[in-house]
C-alpha atoms as one frame of an Amber mdcrd trajectory, in Angstrom:
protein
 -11.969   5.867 -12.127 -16.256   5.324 -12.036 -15.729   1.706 -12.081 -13.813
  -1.263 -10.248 -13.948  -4.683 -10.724 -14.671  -6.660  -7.806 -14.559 -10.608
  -8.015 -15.639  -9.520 -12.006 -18.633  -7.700 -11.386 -18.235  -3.801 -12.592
 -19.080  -1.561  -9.260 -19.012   1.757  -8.614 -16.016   3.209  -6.948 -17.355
   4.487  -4.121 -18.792   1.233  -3.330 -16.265  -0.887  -4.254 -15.333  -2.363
  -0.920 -13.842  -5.642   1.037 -14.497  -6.650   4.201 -11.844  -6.121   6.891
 -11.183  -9.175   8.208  -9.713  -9.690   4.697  -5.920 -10.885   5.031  -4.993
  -9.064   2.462  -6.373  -5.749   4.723  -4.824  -7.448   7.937  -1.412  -9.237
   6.952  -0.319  -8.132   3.377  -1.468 -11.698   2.035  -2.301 -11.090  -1.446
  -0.641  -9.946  -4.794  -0.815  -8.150  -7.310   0.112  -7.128 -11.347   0.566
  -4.264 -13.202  -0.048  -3.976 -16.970  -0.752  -2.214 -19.822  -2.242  -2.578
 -23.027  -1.443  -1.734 -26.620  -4.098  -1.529 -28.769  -6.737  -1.896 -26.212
  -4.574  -5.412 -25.682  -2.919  -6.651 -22.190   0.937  -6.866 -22.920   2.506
  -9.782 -21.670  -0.723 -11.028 -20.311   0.301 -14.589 -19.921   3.272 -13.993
 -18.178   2.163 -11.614 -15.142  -0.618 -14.787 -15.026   2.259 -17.310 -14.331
   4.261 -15.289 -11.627   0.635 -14.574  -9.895  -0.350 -18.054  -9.882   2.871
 -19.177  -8.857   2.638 -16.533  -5.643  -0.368 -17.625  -5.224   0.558 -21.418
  -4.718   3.553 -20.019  -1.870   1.281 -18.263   0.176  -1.889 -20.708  -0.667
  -4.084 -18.348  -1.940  -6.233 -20.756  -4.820  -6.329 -19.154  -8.047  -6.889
 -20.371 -11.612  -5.496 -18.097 -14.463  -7.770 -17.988 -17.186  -6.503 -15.658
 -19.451  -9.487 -15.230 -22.335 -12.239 -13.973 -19.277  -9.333 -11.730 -17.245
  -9.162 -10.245 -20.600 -13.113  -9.805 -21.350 -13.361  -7.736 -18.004 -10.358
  -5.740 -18.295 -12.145  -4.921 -21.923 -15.204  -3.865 -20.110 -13.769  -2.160
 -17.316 -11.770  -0.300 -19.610 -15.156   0.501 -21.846 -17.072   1.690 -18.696
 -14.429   4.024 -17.608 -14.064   5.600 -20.684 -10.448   4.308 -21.765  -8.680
   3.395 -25.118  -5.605   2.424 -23.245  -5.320   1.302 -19.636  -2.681   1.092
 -16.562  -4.226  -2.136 -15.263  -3.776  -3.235 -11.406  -5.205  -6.452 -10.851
  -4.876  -7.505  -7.080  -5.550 -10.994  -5.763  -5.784 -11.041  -1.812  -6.345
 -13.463   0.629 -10.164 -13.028   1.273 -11.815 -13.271   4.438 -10.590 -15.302
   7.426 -10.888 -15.149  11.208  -8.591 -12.819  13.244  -4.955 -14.065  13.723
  -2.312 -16.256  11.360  -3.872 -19.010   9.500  -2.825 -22.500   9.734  -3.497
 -23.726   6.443  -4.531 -22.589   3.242  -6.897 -19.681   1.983 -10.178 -20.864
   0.325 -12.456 -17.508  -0.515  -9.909 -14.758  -1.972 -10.851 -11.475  -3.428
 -10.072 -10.502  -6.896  -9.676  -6.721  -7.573  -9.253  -4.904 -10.580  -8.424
  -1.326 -11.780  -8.355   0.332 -14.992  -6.974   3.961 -14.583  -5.348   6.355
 -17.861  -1.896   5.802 -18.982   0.758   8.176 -17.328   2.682  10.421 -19.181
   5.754   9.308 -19.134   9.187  10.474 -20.911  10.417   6.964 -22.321  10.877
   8.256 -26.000  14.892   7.918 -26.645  16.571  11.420 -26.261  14.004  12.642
 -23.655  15.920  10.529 -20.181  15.047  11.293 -16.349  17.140  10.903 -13.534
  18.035   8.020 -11.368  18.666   9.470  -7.179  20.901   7.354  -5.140  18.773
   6.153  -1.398  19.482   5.886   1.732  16.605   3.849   2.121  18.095  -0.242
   1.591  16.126  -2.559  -0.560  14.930  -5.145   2.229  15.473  -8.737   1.828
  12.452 -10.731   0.597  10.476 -12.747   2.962  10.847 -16.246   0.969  13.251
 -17.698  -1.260  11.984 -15.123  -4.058  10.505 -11.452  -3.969   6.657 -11.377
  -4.123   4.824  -8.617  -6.040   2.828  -8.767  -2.444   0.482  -6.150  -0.748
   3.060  -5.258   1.973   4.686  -2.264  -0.157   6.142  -0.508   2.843   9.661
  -0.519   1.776   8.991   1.014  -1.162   7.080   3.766  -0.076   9.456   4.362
   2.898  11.855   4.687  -0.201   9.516   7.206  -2.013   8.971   9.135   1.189
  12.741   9.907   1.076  12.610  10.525  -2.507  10.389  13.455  -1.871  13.131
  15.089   0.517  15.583  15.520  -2.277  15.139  18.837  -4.458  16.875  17.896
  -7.508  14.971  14.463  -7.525  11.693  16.240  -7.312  12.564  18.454 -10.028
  13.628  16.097 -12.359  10.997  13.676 -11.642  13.625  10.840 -10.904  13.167
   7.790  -9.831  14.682   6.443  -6.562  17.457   3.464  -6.406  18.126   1.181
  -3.138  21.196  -0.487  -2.213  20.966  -3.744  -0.459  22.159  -4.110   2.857
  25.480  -4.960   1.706  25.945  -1.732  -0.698  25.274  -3.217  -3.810  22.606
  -1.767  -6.704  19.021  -3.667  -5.933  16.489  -2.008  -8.130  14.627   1.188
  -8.305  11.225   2.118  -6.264   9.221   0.902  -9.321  11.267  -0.405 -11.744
  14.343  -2.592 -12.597  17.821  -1.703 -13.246  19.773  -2.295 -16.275  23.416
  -0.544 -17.695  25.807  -0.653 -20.767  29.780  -1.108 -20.500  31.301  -1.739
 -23.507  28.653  -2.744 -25.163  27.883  -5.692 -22.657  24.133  -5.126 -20.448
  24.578  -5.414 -17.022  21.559  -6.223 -14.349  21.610  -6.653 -10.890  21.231
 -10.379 -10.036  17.984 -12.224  -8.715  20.018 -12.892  -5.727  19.945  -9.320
  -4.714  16.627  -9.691  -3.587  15.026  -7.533  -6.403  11.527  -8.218  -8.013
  12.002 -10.918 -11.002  10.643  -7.967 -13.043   7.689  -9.037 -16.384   9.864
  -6.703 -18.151  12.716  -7.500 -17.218  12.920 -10.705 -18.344  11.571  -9.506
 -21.616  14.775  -7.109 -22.236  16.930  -9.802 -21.397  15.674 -12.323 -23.278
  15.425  -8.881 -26.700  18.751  -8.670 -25.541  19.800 -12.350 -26.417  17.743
 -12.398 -29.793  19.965  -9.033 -30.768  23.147 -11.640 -29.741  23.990  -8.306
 -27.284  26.199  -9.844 -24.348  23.723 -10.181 -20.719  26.031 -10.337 -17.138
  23.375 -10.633 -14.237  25.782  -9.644 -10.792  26.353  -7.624  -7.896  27.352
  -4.172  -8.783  28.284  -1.152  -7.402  27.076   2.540  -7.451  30.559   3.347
  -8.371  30.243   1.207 -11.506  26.718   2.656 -12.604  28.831   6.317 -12.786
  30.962   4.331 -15.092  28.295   3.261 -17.658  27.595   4.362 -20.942  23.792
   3.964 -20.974  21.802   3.338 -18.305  17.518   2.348 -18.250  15.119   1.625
 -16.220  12.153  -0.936 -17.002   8.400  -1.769 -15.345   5.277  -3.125 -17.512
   3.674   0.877 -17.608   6.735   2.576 -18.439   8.240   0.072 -20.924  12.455
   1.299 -20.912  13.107   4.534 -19.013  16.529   6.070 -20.244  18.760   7.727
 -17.483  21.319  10.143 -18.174  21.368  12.041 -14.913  22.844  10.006 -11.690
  21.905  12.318  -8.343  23.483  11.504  -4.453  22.110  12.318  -1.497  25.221
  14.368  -0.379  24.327  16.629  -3.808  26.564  15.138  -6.292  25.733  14.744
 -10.109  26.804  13.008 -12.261  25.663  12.776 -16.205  26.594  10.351 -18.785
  28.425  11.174 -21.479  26.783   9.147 -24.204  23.754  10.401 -25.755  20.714
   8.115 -25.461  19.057   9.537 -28.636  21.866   7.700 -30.662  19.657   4.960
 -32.545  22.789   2.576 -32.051  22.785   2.649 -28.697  21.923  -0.386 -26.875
  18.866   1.697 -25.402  17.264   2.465 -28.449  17.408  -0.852 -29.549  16.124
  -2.507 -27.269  12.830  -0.016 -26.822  12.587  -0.026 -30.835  12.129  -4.281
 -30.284  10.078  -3.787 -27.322   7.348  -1.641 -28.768   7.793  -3.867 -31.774
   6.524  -6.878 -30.102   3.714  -4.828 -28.327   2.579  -3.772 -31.825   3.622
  -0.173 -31.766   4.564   1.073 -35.355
């Protein structure tokens, strides 16, 4: 990356900088959205707009969503670094304030934003990854609903343990926490989703989990296919029972699994085979790059 956007105004890297008596820096306060774009487009734009401003109004950071100039300098962010497609970060934090907890609301925030290459990623039905069980619990959030919120420490607690487990590392899996009470939360990045009989099953909002862009998307693909939707609590023992599972986030769109690791070594692979183009899977990624425009 040559160039960051800070509070719109294209800056060099290097000196791409906020002060640190930012609350963002000092208490987590601040949010943020990932994206891509199709097409040199932002998918989903308006939504990952709502669920910012609406963080934003909890934790009274002021912010405005306007949609037509967030998408002007993600176009020239994405033009000065060189990029036909884009992983977009965009990060709202709390801006400058004096040293300890505010009393009342934020009035200067910072707004941040990256433009980096697309990963590769395997997502293309028949090519699945692997889903490793943690040790590491899914914390509860700290209001009434999770926050995408600069205070990631959970997560990368989770990826830390990730990185102890061979078979994860080799297969490039992605890591799944519990919550407190054993049941399936969501993965380090990404949301949870499974087929029994031809019914998709998700781990309910009152698990704790992010209220995942994509997520919602599936479900509501899901409903437009008329395919049955249960949102629960579920157990690990039930995800070894499935006949497809996925994974979703904005960047990697739906992440087939087909290989369920344990931290005591077990393994355990599903028996249905992903690449099927009836499968519930396939689908729902054929509708899902539909609507981003993808032939």
């Amino acid at each position: 990356m040559r160039y960051i956007g800070v509070n719109g105004v294209l800056t060099e890297a290097a000196k791409a900088v906020i002060h640190v008596s930012d609350h963002g820096f000092l208490y987590g306060m601040g949010l943020f959205e990932t994206f891509r774009t199709y097409n040199g487009v932002p998918f989903l734009l308006d939504r990952h707009l709502r669920r910012l401003e609406e963080g934003c109004r909890m934790l009274g950071i002021p912010f405005q969503p306007d949609k037509e100039q967030l998408t002007k300098h993600i176009q020239h962010l994405m033009v000065a670094n060189g990029l036909d497609e884009a992983y977009i970060r965009y990060t709202v934090s709390a801006g400058e304030e004096a040293l300890g907890l505010p009393s009342g609301d934020y009035t200067r925030p910072n707004h941040i934003l990256f433009a980096k290459p697309l990963p590769s990623t395997n997502t293309q039905t028949g090519q699945s990854s692997a889903l490793q069980l943690l040790r590491t619990s899914r914390n509860t959030p700290e209001g009434e609903v999770r926050l995408k919120s600069l205070h990631y420490m959970n997560n990368i607690l989770a990826k830390r343990e990730l990185q102890q487990y061979a078979e994860a590392v080799h297969y490039k899996a992605e890591g799944i926490m519990l919550t407190a009470n054993g049941f399936l939360a969501e993965g380090i990045v990404s949301n949870l989703f499974f087929v029994r009989n031809n019914t998709l099953y998700t781990p309910d909002l009152s698990t704790g989990i992010l209220p995942g862009i994509t997520r919602e998307f599936i479900l509501e693909l899901a409903n437009l296919r008329g395919i049955p939707c249960e949102q629960g609590l579920y157990h690990w023992d039930e995800l070894k029972q499935a006949d497809e599972i996925f994974m979703t986030n904005s960047i990697q769109e739906i992440r087939p699994v087909d290989l369920l690791l344990e931290p005591g070594g077990v393994a355990s692979h599903l028996s249905v085979p992903l690449a099927q183009t009836e499968s519930i899977t396939a689908l729902l990624l054929h509708d899902y790059r539909q609507k981003a425009g993808m032939k």
